[in-house]
Coordinates of C-alpha atoms and ligand atoms in Angstrom, one line a residue:
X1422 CA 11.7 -21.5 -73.9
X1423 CA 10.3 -18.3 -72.4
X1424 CA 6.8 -17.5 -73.4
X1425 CA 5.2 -14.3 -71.8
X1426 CA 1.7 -16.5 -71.9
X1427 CA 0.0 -16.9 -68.8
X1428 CA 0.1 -19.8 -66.4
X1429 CA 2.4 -23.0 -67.2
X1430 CA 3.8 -25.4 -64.3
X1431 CA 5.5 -23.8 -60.7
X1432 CA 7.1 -26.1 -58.8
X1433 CA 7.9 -25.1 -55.4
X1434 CA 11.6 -25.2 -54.2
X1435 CA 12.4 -26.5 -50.7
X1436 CA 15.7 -25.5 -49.7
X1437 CA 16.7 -25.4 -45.6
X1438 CA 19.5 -22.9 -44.3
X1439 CA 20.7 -22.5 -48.7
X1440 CA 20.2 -26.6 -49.2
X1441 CA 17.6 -27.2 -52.1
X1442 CA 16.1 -30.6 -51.3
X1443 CA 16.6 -32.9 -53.7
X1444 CA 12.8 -33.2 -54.8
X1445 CA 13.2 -30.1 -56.2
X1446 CA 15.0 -31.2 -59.2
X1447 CA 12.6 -34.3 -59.6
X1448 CA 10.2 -31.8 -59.6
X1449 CA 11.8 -29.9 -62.1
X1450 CA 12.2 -32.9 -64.6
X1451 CA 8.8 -34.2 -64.7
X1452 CA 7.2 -30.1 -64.6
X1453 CA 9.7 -29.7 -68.0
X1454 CA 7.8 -32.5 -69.1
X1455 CA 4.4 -31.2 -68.5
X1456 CA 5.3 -27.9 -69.0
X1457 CA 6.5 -28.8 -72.9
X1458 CA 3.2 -31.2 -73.2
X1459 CA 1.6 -27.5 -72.6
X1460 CA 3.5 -25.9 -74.9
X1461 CA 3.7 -23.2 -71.8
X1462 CA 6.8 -22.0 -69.0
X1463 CA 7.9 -23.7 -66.0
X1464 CA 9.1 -21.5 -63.3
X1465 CA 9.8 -22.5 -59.6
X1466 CA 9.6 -20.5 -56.7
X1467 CA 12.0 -20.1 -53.7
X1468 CA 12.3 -18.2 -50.6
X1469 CA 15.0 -17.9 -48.1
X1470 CA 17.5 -15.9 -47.4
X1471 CA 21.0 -15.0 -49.0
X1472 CA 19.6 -17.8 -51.8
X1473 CA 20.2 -16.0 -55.5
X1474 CA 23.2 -18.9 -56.2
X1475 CA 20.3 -21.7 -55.1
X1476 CA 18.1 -19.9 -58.1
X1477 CA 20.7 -20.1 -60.4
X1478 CA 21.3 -23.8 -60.1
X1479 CA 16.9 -23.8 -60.4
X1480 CA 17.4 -22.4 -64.4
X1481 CA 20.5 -25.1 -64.6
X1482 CA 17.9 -27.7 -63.8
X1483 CA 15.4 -27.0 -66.5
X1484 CA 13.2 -23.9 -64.7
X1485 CA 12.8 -20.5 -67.4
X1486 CA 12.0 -18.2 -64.4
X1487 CA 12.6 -18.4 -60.7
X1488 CA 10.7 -15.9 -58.6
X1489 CA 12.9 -15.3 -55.8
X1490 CA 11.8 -14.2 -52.5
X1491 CA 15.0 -13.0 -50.7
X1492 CA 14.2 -11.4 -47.1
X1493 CA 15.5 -12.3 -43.5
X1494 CA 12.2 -13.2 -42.2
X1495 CA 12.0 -16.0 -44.5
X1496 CA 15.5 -17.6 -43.5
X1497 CA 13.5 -20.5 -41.8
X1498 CA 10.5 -22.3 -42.7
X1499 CA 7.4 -20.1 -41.7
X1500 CA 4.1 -21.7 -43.0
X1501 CA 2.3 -18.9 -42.8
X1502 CA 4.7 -16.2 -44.3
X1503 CA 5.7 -18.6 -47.0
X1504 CA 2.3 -19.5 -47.9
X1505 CA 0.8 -15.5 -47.9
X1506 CA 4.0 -14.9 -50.4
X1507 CA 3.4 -18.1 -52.7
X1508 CA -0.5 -17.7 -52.7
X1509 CA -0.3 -13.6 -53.8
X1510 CA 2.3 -15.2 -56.9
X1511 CA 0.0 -17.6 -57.9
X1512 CA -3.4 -15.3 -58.5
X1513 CA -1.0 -13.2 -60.1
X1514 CA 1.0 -15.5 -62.4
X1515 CA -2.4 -17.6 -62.5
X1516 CA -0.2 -21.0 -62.7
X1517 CA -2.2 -23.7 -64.2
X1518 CA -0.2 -26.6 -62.2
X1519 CA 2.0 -26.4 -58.6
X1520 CA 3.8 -29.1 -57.4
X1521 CA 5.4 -29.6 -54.5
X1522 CA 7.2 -32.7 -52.4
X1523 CA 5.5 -34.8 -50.2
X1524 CA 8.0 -34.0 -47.6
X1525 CA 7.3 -32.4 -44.0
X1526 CA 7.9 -29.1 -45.5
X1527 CA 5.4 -29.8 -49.1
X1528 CA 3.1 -31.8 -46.8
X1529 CA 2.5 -28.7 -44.3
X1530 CA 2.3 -25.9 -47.1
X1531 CA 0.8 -27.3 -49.7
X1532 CA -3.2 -28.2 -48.1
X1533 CA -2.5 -24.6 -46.8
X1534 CA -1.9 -22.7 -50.1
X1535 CA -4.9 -25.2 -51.5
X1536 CA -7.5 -23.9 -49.0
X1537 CA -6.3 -20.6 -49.6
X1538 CA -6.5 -20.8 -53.6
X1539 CA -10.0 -22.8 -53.0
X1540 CA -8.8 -25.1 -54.8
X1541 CA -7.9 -29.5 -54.6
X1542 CA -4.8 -31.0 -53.8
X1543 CA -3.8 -34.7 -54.4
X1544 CA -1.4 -35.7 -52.3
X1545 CA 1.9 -38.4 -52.9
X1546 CA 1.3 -38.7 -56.9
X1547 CA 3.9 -40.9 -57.8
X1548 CA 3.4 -39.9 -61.4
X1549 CA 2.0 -37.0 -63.3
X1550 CA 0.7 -36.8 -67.0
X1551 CA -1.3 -34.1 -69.2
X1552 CA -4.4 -35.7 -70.8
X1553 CA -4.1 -35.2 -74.2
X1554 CA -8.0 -34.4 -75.0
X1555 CA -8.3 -30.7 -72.0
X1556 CA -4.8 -30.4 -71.1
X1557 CA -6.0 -31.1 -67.7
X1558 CA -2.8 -32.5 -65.3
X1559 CA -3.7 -35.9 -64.4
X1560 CA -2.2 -36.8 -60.8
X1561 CA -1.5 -40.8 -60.1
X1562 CA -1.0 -42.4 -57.0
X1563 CA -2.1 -45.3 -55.1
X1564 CA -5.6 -45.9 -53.4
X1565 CA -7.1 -48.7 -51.2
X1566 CA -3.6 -49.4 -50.1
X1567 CA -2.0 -49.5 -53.2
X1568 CA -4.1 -52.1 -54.9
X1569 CA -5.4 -49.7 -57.3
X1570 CA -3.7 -47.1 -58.9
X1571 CA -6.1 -43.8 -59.4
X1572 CA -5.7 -41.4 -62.0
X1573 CA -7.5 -38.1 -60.5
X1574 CA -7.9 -34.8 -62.3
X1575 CA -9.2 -31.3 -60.6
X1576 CA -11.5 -29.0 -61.9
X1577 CA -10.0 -26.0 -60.1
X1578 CA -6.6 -24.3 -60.5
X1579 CA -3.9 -24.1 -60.1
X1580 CA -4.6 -28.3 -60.2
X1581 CA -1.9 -28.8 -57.5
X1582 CA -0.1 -31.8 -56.0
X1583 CA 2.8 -33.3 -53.9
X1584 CA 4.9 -35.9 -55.4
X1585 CA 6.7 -38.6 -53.1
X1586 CA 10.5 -38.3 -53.0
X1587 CA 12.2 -40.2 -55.3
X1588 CA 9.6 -41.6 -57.6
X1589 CA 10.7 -39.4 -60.6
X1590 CA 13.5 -38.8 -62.2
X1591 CA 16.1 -36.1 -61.4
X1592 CA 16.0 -33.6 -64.3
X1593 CA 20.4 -33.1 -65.5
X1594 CA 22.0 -30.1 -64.6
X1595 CA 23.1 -27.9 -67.7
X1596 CA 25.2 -24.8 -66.9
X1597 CA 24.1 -23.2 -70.3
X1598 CA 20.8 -23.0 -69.6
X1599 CA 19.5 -19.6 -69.7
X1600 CA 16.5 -18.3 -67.7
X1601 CA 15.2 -15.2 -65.6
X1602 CA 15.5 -14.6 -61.8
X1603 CA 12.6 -12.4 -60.8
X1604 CA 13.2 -11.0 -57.5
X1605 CA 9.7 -10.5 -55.7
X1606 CA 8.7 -7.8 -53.7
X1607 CA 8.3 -9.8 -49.8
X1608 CA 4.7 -9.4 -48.0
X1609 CA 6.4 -8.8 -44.3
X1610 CA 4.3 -11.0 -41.9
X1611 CA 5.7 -9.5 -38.5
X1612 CA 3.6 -12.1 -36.0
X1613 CA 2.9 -15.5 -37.3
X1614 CA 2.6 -17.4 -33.9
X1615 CA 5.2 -19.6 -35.4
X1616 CA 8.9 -19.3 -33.2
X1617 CA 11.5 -21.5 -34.2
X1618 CA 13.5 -22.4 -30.4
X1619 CA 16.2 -24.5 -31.8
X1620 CA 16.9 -26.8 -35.0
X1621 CA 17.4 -30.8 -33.9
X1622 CA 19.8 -32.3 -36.2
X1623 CA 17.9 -35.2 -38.0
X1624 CA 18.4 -38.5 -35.4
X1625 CA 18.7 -41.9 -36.8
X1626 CA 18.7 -43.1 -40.2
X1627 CA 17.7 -41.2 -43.5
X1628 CA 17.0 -44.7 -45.9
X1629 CA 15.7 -42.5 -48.9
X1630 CA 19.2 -41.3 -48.9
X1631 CA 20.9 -45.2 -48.8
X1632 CA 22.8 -46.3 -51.4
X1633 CA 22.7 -50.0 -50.1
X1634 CA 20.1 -51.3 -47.7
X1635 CA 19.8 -54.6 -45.9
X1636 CA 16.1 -55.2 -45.2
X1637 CA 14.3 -57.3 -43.1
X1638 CA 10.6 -58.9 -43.0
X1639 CA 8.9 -61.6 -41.2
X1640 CA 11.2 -64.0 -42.1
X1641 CA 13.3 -63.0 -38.8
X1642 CA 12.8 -65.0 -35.6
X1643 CA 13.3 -62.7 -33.1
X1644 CA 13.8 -58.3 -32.7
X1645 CA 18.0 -59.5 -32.0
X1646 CA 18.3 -60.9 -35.4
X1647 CA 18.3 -57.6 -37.0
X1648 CA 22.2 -57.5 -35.5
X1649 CA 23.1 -60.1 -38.8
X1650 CA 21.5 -57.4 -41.0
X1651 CA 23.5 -54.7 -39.2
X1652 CA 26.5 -56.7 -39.9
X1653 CA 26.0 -57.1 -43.4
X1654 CA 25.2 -53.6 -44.2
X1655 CA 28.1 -52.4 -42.3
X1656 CA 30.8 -54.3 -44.4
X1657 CA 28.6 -53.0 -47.3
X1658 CA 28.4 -49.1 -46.5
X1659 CA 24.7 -49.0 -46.5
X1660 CA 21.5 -49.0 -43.7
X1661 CA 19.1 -51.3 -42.4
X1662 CA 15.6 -51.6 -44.1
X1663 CA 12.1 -53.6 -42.6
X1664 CA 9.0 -54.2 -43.6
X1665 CA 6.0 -52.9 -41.8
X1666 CA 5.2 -55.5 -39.6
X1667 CA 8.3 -55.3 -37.7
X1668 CA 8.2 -52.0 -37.5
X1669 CA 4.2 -52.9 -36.2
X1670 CA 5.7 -55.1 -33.0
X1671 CA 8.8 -52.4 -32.3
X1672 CA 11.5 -54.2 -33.7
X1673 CA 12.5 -51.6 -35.1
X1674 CA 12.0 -47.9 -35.3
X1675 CA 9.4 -46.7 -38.5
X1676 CA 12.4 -44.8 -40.1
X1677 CA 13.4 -48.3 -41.2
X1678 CA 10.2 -48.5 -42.8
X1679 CA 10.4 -49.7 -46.8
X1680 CA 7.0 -49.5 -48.5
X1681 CA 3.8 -47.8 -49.4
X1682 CA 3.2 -46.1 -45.9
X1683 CA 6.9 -45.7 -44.9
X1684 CA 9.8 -44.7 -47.3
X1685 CA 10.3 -45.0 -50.7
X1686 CA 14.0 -45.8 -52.0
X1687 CA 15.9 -46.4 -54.7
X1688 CA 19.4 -47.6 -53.6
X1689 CA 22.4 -49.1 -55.7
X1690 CA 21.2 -52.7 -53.8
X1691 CA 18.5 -53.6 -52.3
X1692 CA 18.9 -56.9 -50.5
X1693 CA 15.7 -58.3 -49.1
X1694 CA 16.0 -60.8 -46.4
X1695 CA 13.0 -63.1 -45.6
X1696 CA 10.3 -60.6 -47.6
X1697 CA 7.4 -62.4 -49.6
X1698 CA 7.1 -59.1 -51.7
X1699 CA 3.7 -58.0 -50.9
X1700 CA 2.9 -54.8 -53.5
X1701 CA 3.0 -52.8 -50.9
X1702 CA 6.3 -53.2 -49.8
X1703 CA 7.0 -53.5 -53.5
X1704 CA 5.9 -50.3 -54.1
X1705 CA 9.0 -48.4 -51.8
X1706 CA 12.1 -50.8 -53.5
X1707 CA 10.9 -51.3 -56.8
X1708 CA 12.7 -48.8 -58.6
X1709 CA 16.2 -49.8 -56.6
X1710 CA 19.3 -50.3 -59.1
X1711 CA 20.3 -53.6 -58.4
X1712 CA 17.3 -56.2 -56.3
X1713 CA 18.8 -58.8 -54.5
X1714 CA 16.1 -61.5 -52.0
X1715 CA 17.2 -64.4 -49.9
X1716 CA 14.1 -66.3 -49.2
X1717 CA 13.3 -70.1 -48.8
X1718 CA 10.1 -69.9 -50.7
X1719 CA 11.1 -70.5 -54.9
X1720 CA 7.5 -68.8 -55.3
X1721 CA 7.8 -65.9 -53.0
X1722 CA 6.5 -62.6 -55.2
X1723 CA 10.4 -60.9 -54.3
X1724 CA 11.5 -63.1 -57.0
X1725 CA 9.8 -61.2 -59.9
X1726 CA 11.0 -58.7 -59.0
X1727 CA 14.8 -59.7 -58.3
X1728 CA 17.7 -59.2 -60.6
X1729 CA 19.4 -62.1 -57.5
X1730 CA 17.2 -64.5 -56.3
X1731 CA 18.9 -66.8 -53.0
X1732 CA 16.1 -69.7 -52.5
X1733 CA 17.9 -70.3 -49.0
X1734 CA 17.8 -69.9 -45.4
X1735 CA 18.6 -66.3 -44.2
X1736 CA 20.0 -67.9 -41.2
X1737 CA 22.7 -69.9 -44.0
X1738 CA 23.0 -67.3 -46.4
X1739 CA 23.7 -64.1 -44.3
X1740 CA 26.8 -65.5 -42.2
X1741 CA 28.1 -67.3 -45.2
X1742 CA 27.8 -63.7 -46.9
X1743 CA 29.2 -61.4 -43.6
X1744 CA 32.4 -64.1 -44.0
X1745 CA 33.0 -64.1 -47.6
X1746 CA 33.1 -60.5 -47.3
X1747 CA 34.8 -59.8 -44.3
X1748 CA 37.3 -62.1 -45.6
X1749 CA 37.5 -59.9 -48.9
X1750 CA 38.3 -57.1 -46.9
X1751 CA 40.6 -58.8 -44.4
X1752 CA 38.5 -58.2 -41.5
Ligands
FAD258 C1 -2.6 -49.9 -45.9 C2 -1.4 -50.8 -45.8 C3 -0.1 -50.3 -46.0 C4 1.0 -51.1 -45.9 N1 2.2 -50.6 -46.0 C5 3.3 -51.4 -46.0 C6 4.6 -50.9 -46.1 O1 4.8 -49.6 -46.2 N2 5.7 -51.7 -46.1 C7 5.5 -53.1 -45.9 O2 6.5 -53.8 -46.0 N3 4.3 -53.6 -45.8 C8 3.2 -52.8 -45.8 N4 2.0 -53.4 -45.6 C9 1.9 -54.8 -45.2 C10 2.0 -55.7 -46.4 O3 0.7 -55.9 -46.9 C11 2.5 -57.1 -46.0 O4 1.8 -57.6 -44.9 C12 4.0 -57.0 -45.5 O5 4.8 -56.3 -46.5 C13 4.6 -58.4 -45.3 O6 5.8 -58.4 -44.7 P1 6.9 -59.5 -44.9 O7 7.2 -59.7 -46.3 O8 8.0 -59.2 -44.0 O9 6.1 -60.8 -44.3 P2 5.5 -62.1 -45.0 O10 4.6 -61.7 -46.1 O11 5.0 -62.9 -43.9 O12 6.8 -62.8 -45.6 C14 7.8 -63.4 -44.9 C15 8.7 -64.1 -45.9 O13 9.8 -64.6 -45.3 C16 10.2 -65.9 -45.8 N5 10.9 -66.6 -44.8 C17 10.5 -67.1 -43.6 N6 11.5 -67.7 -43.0 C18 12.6 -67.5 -43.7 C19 14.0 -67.8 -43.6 N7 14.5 -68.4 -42.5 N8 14.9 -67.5 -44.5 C20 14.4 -66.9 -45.7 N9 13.1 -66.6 -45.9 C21 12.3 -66.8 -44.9 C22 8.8 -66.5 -46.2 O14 9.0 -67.5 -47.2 C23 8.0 -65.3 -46.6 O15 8.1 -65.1 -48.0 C24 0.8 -52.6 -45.7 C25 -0.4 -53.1 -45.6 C26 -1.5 -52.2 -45.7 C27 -2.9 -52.8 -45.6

């Protein structure tokens, strides 16, 4: 649907040297959602450089416009330019909603594009809904450390919000879709303050991106353990995971992290290793394919939540499991 009404859902889309992050189609899914709930457009916008294909594959994931800002200066991330371009679109297109991801990139523009609209921004919804009774979008996501969940709503618009990775669902790609590209005129910003001196690849691990992780929580002994863990997900392909207080004493570095202030996954498996399955560790595996816990306690919380529940030692059941596999594989 293309409607020439005014406003409907933006979402913004993050892509990095012609790479759209993958929020960008969660995005896309739940704003096609909303946007139909409205009976209005969605339309996303990028900016970049040499991106027009990366628009294209925006209308093949459910957007009915992209407005495309296509200009040298914006090759890298620039908060300022990007915000001065995306803040001029939405007075004009006066967007009722704009999402973005709670990634570094969301995370840095969006409070920036809310002061300069004057208007609220809730951040790391891990679900959006329209309220029937004002259309008003109503953002959910944890508060008081994820023992309540709050439904919040904004006066002012656009109502805007980032949206954790991997929470919602990717919208599917169809190659018949049809939509428009607008190419936008590009407010040149020649001094920002902002030079990039050189691009670090990513160090370490990226566990949102894990198909299988091993994790581990207080039911290790000591920082070394983690080596059985290691093991395990090595002979399975995948990374390790922790809970927070290990990360807390520097066992382990916080890009391990599984949980409400760390990462949120959703692996193939999930294989929790000595983890009671507090709800805030809960809240970052929940939604993982396949929930595998080894713990000694029968009623440790994990095993609600498991679709493979060990009631062992992780000291028995991890070396028993590296050598049935390695065995498997003729290691
Ligand atoms: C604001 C806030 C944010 C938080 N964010 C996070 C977060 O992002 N991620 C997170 O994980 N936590 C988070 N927490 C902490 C959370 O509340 C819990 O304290 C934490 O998840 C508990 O970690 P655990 O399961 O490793 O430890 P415990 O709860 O102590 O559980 C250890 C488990 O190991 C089992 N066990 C012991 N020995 C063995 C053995 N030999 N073999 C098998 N099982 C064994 C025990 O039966 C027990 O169930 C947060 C807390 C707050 C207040």
């Amino acid at each position: 649907m293309i409607s020439m009404e005014e406003g409907g859902v933006m979402v913004f889309a993050e892509q990095e040297d012609g790479m759209v992050h993958p929020i960008t189609y969660e995005l896309l899914g739940k704003g096609r959602e909303l946007a139909e709930k409205l009976g209005k457009d969605l339309s996303s916008v990028l900016l970049g450089y040499n991106i027009e294909k990366e628009a294209l594959e925006l209308i093949y994931h459910g957007a009915d416009t992209v407005f495309l800002y296509d200009h040298p200066s914006l090759k890298d991330f620039d908060v300022i330019r990007y915000k001065q371009n995306i803040v001029s679109l939405l007075k004009e297109e006066k967007a009722d909603i704009f999402l973005l991801g709670a990634t570094p990139i969301g995370r840095s523009l969006g409070p920036r594009v809310a002061a300069a609209m004057e208007t609220g921004l809730t951040a790391d919804c891990i679900e959006l809904d329209i309220d029937g009774a004002d259309g008003s979008l109503v953002q959910i996501r944890p508060a008081f450390s994820g023992n309540i969940i709050a439904r919040i709503k904004t006066r002012t618009k656009p109502q805007m919000a980032t949206v954790r990775y991997k929470v919602m669902k990717r919208s599917h790609r169809d190659t018949m879709r049809k939509g428009r590209i607008v190419r936008r005129e590009v407010k040149e910003v020649s001094e920002t303050g902002i030079h990039l001196l050189k691009k670090e690849p990513l160090k370490g691990v990226d566990i949102s991106e894990a198909e299988v992780i091993v994790s581990g929580g207080r039911g290790l002994r000591k920082p070394e353990d983690f080596k059985l863990l290691e093991e395990l997900s090595r002979l399975l392909g995948g990374t390790v995971g922790s809970s927070r207080p290990l990360v807390d004493e520097g066992w382990i570095g916080r890009e391990h992290q599984v949980g409400f202030s760390g990462n949120t996954v959703k692996p193939k498996v999930y294989i929790a290793c000595g983890i009671s399955g507090s709800p805030q560790h809960l809240f970052g595996m929940r939604d993982s394919e396949v929930i595998i816990a080894i713990n000694k306690d029968p009623s440790a919380p994990i095993f609600k939540f498991s679709d493979y529940c060990i009631i062992g030692d992780l000291y028995e059941v991890l070396p028993a499991l590296i050598r049935e596999i390695k065995k498997s594989v003729g290691e």
